[in-house]
PDB file of C-alpha atoms and ligand atoms in Angstrom:
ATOM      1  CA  UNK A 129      13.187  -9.390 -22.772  1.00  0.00           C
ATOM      2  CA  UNK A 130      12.516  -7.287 -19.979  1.00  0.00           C
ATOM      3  CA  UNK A 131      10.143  -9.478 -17.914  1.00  0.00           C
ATOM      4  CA  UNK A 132       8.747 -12.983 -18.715  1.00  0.00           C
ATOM      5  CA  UNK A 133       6.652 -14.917 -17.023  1.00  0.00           C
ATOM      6  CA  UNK A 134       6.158 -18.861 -17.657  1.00  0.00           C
ATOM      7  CA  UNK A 135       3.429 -20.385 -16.955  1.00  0.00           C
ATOM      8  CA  UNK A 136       2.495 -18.718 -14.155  1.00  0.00           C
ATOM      9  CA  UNK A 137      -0.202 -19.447 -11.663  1.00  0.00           C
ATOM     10  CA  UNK A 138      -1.013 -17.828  -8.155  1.00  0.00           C
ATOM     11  CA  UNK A 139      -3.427 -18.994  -5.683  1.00  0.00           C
ATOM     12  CA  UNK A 140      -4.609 -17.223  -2.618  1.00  0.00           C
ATOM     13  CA  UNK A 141      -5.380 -19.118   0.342  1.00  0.00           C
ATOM     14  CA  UNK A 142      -8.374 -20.598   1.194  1.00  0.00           C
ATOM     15  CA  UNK A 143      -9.457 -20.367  -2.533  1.00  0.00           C
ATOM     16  CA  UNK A 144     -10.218 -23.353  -4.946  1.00  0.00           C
ATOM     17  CA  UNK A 145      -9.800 -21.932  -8.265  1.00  0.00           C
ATOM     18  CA  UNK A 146      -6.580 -19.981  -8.976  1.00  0.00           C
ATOM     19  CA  UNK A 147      -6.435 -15.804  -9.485  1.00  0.00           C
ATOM     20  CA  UNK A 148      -4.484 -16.898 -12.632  1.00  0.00           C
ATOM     21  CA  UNK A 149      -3.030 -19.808 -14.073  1.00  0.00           C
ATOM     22  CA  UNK A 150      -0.941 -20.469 -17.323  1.00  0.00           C
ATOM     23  CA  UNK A 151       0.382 -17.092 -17.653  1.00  0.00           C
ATOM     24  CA  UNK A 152       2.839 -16.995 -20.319  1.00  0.00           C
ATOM     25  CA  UNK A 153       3.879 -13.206 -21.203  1.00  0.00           C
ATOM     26  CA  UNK A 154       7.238 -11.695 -22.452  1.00  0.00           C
ATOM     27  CA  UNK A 155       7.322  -7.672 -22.095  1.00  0.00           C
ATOM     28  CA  UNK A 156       9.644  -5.265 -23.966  1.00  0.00           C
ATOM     29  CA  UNK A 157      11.102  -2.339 -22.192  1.00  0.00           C
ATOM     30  CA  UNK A 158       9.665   0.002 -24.452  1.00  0.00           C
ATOM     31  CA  UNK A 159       6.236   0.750 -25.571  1.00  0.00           C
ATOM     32  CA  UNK A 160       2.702   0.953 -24.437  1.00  0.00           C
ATOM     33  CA  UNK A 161       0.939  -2.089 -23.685  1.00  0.00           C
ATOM     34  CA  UNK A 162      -2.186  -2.899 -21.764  1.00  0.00           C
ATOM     35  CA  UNK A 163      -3.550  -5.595 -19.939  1.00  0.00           C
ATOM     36  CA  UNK A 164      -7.744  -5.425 -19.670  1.00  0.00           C
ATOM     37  CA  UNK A 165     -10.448  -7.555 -18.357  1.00  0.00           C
ATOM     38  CA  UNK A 166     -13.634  -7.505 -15.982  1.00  0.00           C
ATOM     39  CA  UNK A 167     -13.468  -7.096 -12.456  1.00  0.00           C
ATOM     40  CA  UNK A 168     -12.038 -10.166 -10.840  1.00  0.00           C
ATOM     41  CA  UNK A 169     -10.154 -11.390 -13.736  1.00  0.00           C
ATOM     42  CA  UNK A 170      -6.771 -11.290 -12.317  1.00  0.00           C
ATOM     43  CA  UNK A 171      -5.635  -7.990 -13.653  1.00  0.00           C
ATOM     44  CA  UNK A 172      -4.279  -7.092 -10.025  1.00  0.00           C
ATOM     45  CA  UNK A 173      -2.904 -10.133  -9.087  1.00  0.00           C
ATOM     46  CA  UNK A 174      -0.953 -10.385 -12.027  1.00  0.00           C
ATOM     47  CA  UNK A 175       0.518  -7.080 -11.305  1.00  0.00           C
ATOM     48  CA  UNK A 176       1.660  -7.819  -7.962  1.00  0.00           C
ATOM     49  CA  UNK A 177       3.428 -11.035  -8.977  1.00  0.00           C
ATOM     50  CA  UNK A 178       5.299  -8.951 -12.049  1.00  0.00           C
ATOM     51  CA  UNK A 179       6.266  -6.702  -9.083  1.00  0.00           C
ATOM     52  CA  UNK A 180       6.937  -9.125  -6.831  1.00  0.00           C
ATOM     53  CA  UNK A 181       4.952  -8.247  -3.832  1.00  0.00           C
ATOM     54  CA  UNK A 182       3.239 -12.353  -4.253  1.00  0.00           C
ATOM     55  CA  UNK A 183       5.508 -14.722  -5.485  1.00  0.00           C
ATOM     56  CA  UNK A 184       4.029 -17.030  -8.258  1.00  0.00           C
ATOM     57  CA  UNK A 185       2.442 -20.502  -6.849  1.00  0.00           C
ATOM     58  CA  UNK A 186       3.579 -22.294 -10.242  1.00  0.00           C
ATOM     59  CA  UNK A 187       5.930 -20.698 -13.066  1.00  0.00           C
ATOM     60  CA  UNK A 188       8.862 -18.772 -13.101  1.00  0.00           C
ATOM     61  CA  UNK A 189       9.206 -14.598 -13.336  1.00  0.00           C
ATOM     62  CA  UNK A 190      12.139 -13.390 -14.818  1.00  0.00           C
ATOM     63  CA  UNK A 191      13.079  -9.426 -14.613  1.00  0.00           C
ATOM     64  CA  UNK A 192      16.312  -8.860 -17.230  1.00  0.00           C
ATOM     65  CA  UNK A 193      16.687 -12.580 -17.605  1.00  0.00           C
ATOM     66  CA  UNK A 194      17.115 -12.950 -13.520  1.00  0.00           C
ATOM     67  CA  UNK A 195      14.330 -14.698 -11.437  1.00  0.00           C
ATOM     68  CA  UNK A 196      12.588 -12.264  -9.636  1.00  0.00           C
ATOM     69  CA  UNK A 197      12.623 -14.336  -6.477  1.00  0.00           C
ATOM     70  CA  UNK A 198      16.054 -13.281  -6.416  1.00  0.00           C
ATOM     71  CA  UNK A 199      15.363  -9.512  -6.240  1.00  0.00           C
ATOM     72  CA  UNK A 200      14.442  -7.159  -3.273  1.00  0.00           C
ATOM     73  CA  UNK A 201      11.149  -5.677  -3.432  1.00  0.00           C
ATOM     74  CA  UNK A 202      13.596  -2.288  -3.376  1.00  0.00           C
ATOM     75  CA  UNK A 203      15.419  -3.780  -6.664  1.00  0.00           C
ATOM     76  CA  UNK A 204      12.376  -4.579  -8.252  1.00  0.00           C
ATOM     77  CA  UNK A 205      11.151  -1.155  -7.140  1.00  0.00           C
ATOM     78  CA  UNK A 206      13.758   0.669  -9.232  1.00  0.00           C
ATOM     79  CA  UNK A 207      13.350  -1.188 -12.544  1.00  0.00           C
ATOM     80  CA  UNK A 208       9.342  -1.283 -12.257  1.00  0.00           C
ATOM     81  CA  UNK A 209       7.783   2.090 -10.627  1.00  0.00           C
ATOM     82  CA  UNK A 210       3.955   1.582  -9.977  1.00  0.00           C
ATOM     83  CA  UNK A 211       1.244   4.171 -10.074  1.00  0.00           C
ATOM     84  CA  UNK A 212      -1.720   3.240  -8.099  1.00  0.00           C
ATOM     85  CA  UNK A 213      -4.742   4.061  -8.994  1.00  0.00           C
ATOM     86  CA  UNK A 214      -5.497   6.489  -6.354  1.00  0.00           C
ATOM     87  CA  UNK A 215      -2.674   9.076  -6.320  1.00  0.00           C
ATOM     88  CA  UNK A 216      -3.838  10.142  -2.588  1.00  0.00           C
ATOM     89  CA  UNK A 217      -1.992   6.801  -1.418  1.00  0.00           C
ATOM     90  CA  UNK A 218       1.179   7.231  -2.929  1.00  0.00           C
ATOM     91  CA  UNK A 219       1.721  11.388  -1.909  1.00  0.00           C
ATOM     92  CA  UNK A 220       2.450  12.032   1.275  1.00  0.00           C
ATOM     93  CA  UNK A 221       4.926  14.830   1.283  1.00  0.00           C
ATOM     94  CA  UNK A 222       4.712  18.539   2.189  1.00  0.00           C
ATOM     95  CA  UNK A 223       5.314  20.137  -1.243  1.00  0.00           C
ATOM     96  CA  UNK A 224       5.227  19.166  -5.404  1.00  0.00           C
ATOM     97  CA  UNK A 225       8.683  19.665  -5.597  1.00  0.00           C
ATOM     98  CA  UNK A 226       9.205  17.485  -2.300  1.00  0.00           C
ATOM     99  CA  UNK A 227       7.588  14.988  -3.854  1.00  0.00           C
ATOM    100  CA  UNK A 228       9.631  14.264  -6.841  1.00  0.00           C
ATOM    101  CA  UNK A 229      13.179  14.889  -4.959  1.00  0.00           C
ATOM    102  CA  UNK A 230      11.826  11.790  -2.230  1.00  0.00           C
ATOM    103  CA  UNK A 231      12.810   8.837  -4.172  1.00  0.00           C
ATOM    104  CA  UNK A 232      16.471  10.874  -4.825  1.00  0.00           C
ATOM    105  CA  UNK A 233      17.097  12.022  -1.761  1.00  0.00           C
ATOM    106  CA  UNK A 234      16.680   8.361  -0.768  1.00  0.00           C
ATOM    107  CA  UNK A 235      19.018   6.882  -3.079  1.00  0.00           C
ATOM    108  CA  UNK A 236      21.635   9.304  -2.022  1.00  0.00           C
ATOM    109  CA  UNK A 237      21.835  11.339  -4.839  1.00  0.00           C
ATOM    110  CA  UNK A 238      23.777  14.434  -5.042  1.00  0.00           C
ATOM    111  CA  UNK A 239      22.113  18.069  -4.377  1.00  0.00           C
ATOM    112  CA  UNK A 240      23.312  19.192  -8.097  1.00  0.00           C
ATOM    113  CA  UNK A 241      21.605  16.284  -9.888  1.00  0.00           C
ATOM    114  CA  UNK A 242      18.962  16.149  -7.010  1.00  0.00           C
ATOM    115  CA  UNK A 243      17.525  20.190  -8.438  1.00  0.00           C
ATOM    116  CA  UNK A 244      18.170  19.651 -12.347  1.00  0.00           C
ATOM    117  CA  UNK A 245      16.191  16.195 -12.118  1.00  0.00           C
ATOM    118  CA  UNK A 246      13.226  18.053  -9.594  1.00  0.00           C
ATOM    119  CA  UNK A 247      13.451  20.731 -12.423  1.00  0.00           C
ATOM    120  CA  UNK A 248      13.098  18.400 -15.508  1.00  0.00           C
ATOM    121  CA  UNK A 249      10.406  16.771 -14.100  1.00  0.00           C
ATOM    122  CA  UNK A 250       8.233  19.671 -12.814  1.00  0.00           C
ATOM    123  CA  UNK A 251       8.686  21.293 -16.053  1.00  0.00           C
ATOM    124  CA  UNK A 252       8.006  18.518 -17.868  1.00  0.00           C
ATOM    125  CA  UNK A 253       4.728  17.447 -16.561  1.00  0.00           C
ATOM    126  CA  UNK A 254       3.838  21.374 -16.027  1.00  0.00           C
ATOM    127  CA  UNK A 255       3.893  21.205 -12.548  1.00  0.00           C
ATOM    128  CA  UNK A 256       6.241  23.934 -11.966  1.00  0.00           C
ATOM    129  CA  UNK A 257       3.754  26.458 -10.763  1.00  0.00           C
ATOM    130  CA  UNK A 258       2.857  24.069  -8.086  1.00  0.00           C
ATOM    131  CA  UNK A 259       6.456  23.133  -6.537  1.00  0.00           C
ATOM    132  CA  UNK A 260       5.767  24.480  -3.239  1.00  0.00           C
ATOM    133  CA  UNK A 261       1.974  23.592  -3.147  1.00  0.00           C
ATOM    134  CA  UNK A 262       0.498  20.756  -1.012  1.00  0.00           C
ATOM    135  CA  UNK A 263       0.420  17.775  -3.118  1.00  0.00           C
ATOM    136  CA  UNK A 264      -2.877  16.529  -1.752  1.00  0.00           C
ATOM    137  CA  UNK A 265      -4.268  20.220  -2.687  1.00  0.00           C
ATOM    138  CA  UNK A 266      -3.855  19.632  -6.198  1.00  0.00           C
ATOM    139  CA  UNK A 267      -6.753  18.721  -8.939  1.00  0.00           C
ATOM    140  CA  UNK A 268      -7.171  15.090  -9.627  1.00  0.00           C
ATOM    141  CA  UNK A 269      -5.444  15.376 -12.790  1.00  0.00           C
ATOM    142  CA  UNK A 270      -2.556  17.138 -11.287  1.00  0.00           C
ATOM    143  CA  UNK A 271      -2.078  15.054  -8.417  1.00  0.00           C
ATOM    144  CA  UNK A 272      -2.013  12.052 -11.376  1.00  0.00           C
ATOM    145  CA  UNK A 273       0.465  13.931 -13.083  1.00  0.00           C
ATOM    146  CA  UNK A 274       2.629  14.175 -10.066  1.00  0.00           C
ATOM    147  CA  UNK A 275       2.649  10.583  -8.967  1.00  0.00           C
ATOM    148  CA  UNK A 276       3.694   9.688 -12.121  1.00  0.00           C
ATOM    149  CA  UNK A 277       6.205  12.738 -12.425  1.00  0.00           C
ATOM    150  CA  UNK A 278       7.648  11.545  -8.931  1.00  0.00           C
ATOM    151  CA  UNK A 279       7.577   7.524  -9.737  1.00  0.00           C
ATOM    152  CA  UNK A 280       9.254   8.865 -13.529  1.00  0.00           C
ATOM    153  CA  UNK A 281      12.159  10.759 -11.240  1.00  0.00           C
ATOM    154  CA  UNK A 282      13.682   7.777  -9.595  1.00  0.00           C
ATOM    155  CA  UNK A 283      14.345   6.552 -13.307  1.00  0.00           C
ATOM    156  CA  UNK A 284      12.631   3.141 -13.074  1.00  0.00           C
ATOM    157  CA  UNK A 285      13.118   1.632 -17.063  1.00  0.00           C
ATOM    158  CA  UNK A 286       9.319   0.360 -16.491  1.00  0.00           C
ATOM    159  CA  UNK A 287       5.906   1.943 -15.450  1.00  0.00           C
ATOM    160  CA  UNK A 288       2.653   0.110 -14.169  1.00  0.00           C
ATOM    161  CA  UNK A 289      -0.483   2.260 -14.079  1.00  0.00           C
ATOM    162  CA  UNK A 290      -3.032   0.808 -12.310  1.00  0.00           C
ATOM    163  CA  UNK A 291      -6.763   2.335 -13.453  1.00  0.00           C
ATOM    164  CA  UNK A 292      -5.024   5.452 -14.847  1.00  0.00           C
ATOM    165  CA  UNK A 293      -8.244   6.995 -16.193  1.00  0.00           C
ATOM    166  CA  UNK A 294     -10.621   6.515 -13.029  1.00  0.00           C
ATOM    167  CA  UNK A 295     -11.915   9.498 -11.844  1.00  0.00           C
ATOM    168  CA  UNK A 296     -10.697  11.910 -14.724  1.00  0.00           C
ATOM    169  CA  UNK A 297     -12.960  13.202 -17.191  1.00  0.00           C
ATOM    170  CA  UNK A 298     -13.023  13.521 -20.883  1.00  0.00           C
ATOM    171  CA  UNK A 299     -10.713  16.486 -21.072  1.00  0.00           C
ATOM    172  CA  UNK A 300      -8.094  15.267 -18.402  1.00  0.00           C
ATOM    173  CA  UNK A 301      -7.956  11.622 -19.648  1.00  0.00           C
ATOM    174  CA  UNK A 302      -6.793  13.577 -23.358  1.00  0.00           C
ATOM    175  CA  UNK A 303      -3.982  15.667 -21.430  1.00  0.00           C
ATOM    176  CA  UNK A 304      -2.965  11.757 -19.641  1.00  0.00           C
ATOM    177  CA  UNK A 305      -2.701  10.887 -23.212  1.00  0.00           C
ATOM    178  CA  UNK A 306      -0.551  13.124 -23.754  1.00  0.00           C
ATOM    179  CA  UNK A 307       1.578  12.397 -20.599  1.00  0.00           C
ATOM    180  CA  UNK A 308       2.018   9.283 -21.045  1.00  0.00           C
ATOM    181  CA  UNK A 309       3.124   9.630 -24.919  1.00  0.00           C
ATOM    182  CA  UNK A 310       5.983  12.069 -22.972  1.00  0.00           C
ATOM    183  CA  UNK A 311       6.676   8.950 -20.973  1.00  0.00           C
ATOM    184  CA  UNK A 312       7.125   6.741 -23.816  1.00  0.00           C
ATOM    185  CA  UNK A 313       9.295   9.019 -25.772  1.00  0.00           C
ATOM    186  CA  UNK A 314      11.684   8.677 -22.757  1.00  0.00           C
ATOM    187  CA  UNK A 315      12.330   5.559 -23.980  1.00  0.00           C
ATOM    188  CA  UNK A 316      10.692   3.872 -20.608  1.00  0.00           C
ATOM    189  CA  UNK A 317       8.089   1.015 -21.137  1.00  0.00           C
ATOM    190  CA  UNK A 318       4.576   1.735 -19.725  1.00  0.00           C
ATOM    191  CA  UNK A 319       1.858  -1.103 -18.887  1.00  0.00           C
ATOM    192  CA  UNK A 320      -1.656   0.053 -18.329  1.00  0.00           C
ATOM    193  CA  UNK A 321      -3.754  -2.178 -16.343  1.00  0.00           C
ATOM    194  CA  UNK A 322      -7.060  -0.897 -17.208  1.00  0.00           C
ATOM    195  CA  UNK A 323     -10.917  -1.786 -17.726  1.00  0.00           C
ATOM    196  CA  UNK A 324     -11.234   1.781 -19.847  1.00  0.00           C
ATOM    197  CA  UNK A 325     -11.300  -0.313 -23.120  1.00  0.00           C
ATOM    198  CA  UNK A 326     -11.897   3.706 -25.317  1.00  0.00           C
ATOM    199  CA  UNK A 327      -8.696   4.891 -23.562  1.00  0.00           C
ATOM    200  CA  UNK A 328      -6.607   1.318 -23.913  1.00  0.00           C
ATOM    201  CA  UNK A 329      -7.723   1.525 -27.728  1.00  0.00           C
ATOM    202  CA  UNK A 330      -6.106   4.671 -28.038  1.00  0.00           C
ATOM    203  CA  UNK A 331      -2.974   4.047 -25.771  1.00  0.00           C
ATOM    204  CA  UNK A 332      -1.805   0.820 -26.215  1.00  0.00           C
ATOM    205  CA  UNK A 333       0.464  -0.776 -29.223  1.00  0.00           C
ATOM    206  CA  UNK A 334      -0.406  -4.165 -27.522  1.00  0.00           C
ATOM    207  CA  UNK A 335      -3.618  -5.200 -25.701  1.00  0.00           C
ATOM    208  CA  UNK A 336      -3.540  -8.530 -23.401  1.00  0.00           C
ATOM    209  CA  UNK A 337      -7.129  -9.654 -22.773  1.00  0.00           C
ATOM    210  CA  UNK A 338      -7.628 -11.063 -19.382  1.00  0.00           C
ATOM    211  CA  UNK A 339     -10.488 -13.496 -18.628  1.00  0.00           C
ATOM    212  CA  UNK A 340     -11.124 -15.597 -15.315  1.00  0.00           C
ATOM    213  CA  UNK A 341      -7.452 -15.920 -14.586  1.00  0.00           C
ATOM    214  CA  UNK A 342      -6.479 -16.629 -18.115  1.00  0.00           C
ATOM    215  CA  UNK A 343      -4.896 -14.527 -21.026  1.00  0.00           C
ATOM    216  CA  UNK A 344      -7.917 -15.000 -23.458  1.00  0.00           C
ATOM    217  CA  UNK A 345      -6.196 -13.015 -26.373  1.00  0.00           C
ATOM    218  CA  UNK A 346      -3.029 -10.762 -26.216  1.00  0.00           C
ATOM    219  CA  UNK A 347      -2.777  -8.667 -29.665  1.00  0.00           C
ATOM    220  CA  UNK A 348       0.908  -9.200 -29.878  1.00  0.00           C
ATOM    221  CA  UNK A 349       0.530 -13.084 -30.387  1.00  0.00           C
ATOM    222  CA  UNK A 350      -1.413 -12.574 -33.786  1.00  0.00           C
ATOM    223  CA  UNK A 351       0.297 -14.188 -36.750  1.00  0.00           C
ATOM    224  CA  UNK A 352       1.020 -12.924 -40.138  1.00  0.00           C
ATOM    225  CA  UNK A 353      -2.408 -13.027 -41.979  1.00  0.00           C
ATOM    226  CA  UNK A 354      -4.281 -12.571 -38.595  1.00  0.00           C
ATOM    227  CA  UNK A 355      -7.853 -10.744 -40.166  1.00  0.00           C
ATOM    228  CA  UNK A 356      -9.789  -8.758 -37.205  1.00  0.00           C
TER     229      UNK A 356
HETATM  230  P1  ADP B  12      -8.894  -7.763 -10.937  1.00  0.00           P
HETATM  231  O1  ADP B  12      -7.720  -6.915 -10.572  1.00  0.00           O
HETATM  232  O2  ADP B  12      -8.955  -8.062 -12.417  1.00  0.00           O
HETATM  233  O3  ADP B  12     -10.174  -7.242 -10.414  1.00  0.00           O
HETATM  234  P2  ADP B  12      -7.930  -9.613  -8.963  1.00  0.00           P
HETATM  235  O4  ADP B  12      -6.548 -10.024  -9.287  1.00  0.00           O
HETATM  236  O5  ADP B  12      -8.129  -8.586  -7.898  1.00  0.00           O
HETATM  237  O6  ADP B  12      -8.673  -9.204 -10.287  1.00  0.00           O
HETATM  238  O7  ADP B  12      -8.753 -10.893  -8.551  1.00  0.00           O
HETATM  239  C1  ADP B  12      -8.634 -12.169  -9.181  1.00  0.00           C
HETATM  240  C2  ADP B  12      -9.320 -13.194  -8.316  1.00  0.00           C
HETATM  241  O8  ADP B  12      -8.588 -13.334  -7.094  1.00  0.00           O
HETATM  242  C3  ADP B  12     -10.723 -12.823  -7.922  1.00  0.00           C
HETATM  243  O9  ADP B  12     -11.474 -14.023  -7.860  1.00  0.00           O
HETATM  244  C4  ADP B  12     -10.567 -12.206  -6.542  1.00  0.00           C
HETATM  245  O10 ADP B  12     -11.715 -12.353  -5.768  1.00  0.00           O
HETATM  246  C5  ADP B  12      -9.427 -13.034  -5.983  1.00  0.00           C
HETATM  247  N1  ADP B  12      -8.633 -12.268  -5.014  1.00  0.00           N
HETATM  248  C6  ADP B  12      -7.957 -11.110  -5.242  1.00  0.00           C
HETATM  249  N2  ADP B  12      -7.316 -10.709  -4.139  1.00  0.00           N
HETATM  250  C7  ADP B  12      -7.584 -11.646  -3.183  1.00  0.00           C
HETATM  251  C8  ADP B  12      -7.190 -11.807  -1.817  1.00  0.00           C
HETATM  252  N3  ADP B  12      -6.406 -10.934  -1.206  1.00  0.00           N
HETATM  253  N4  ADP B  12      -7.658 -12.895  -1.157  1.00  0.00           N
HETATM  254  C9  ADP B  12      -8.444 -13.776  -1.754  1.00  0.00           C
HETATM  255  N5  ADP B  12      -8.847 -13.699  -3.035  1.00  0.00           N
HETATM  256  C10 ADP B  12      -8.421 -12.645  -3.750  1.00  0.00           C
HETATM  257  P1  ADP B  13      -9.004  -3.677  -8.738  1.00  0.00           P
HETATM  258  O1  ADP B  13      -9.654  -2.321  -8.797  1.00  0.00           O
HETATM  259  O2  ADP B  13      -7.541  -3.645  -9.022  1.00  0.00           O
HETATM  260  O3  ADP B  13      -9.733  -4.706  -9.524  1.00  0.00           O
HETATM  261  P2  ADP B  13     -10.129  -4.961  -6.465  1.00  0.00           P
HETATM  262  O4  ADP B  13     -11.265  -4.089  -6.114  1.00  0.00           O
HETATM  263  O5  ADP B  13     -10.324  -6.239  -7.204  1.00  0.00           O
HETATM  264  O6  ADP B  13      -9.035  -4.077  -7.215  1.00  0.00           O
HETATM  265  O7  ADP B  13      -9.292  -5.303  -5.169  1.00  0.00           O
HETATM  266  C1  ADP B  13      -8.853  -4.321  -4.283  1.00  0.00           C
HETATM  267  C2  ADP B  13      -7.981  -5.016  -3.260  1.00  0.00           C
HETATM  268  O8  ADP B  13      -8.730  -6.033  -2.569  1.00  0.00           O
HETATM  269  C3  ADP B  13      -6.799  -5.739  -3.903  1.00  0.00           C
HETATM  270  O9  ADP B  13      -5.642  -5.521  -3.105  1.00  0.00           O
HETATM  271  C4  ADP B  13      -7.178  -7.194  -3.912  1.00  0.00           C
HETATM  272  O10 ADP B  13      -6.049  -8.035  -3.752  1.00  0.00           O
HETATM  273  C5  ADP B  13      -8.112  -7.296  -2.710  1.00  0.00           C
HETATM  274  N1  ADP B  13      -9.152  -8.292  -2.972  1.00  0.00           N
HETATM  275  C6  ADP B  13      -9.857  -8.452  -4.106  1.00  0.00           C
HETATM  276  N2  ADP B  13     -10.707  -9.485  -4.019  1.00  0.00           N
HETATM  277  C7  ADP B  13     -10.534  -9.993  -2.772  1.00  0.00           C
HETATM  278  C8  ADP B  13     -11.123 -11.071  -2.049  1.00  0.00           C
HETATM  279  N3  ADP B  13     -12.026 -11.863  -2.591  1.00  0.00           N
HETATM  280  N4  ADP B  13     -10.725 -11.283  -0.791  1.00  0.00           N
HETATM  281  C9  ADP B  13      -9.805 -10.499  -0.236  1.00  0.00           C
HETATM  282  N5  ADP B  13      -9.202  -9.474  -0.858  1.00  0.00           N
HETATM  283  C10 ADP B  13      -9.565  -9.226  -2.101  1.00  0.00           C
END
């Protein structure tokens, strides 16, 4: 399993009733699943303790059968690449194709591999008529695209959108679809975290239902004869 968390609760400070409690999940590498749930129900907290930014209050997290407690935030980083859910906050450099080769260039990697991978990428997402624009020039739906084109490029096996769908429209949240299908057929996992319950129906193979901290229903957990 590629992360599992047992019974998991986190607290914040200062606050009587926990963000979540009792958390008991087990996530494949591959496939689309989604976690939904009103605002408040703990759909952010629970990402930031699967990416260990907070560290669990009760419970374990384990990340390919390792506690996560015994990862970097870096190490975590490369299995588990996080979209947030406004792409303004995660682009910052001077050009598209800039943007993809940051996470590389970072890790060292070598100028060959560096322009094929900056050319898969922009191809693949159909960015390459943009490589030298200004990322924060781009459309809404392109500057989606490219976060997750430059998260996809440093390989993680694992992808967590946050809100993927907020502020598209009809007709970009379709061509998202699509994206993220790409995505999958790479053979990385993707987890939406998402109150867009139309788009999650379409997306997602399994749907956990969060609910005041709690996992009220998670689609994967219903048994053989399970009707509606
Ligand atoms: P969601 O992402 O589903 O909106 P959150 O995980 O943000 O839910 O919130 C779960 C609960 O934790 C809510 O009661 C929220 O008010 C509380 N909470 C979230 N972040 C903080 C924080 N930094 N400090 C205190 N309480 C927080
Ligand atoms: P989301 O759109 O993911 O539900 P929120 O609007 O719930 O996000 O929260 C935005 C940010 O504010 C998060 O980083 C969350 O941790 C923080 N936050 C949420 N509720 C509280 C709270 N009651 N006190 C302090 N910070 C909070």
């Amino acid at each position: 399993m590629f992360l599992e968390l047992r019974q998991v609760a986190f607290s914040y400070p200062q606050k009587t009733s926990p963000a979540v409690i009792g958390i008991n999940l087990s996530l494949k590498k591959s496939g689309i699943t989604a976690i939904v749930g009103p605002n408040g129900s703990g759909k952010s907290t629970l990402t930031k303790l699967m990416l260990g930014i907070l560290p669990a209050s009760e419970g374990q997290i384990y990340l390919e059968g390792r506690n996560i407690t015994e990862y970097s935030l870096a190490e975590v980083g490369r299995q588990i690449g996080y979209v947030f859910q406004n792409p303004d906050l995660q682009l910052f450099c001077a050009s598209v194709a800039e943007e993809i080769a940051f996470g590389l260039v970072n890790q060292g990697c070598d100028v060959a591999t560096l322009e094929e991978r900056v050319n898969f990428y922009l191809d693949y997402f159909e960015l390459a008529a943009y490589r030298k624009s200004f990322p924060l020039h781009l459309s809404q739906g392109e500057k989606q695209r490219l976060a997750i084109a430059a998260v996809l490029a440093n390989e993680p096996e694992f992808l967590i959108l946050d809100e993927p769908t907020n502020g598209l429209d009809a007709y970009r949240k379709r061509l998202l679809e699509e994206y993220l299908h790409k995505v999958a057929e790479l053979g990385r996992g993707i987890l939406l975290v998402s109150h867009d319950i139309a788009f999650v129906d379409r997306m997602a193979e399994r749907i956990i239902v969060l609910a005041n901290g709690q996992i009220q229903s998670d689609s994967n957990q219903r048994g053989e004869g399970y009707l509606c």
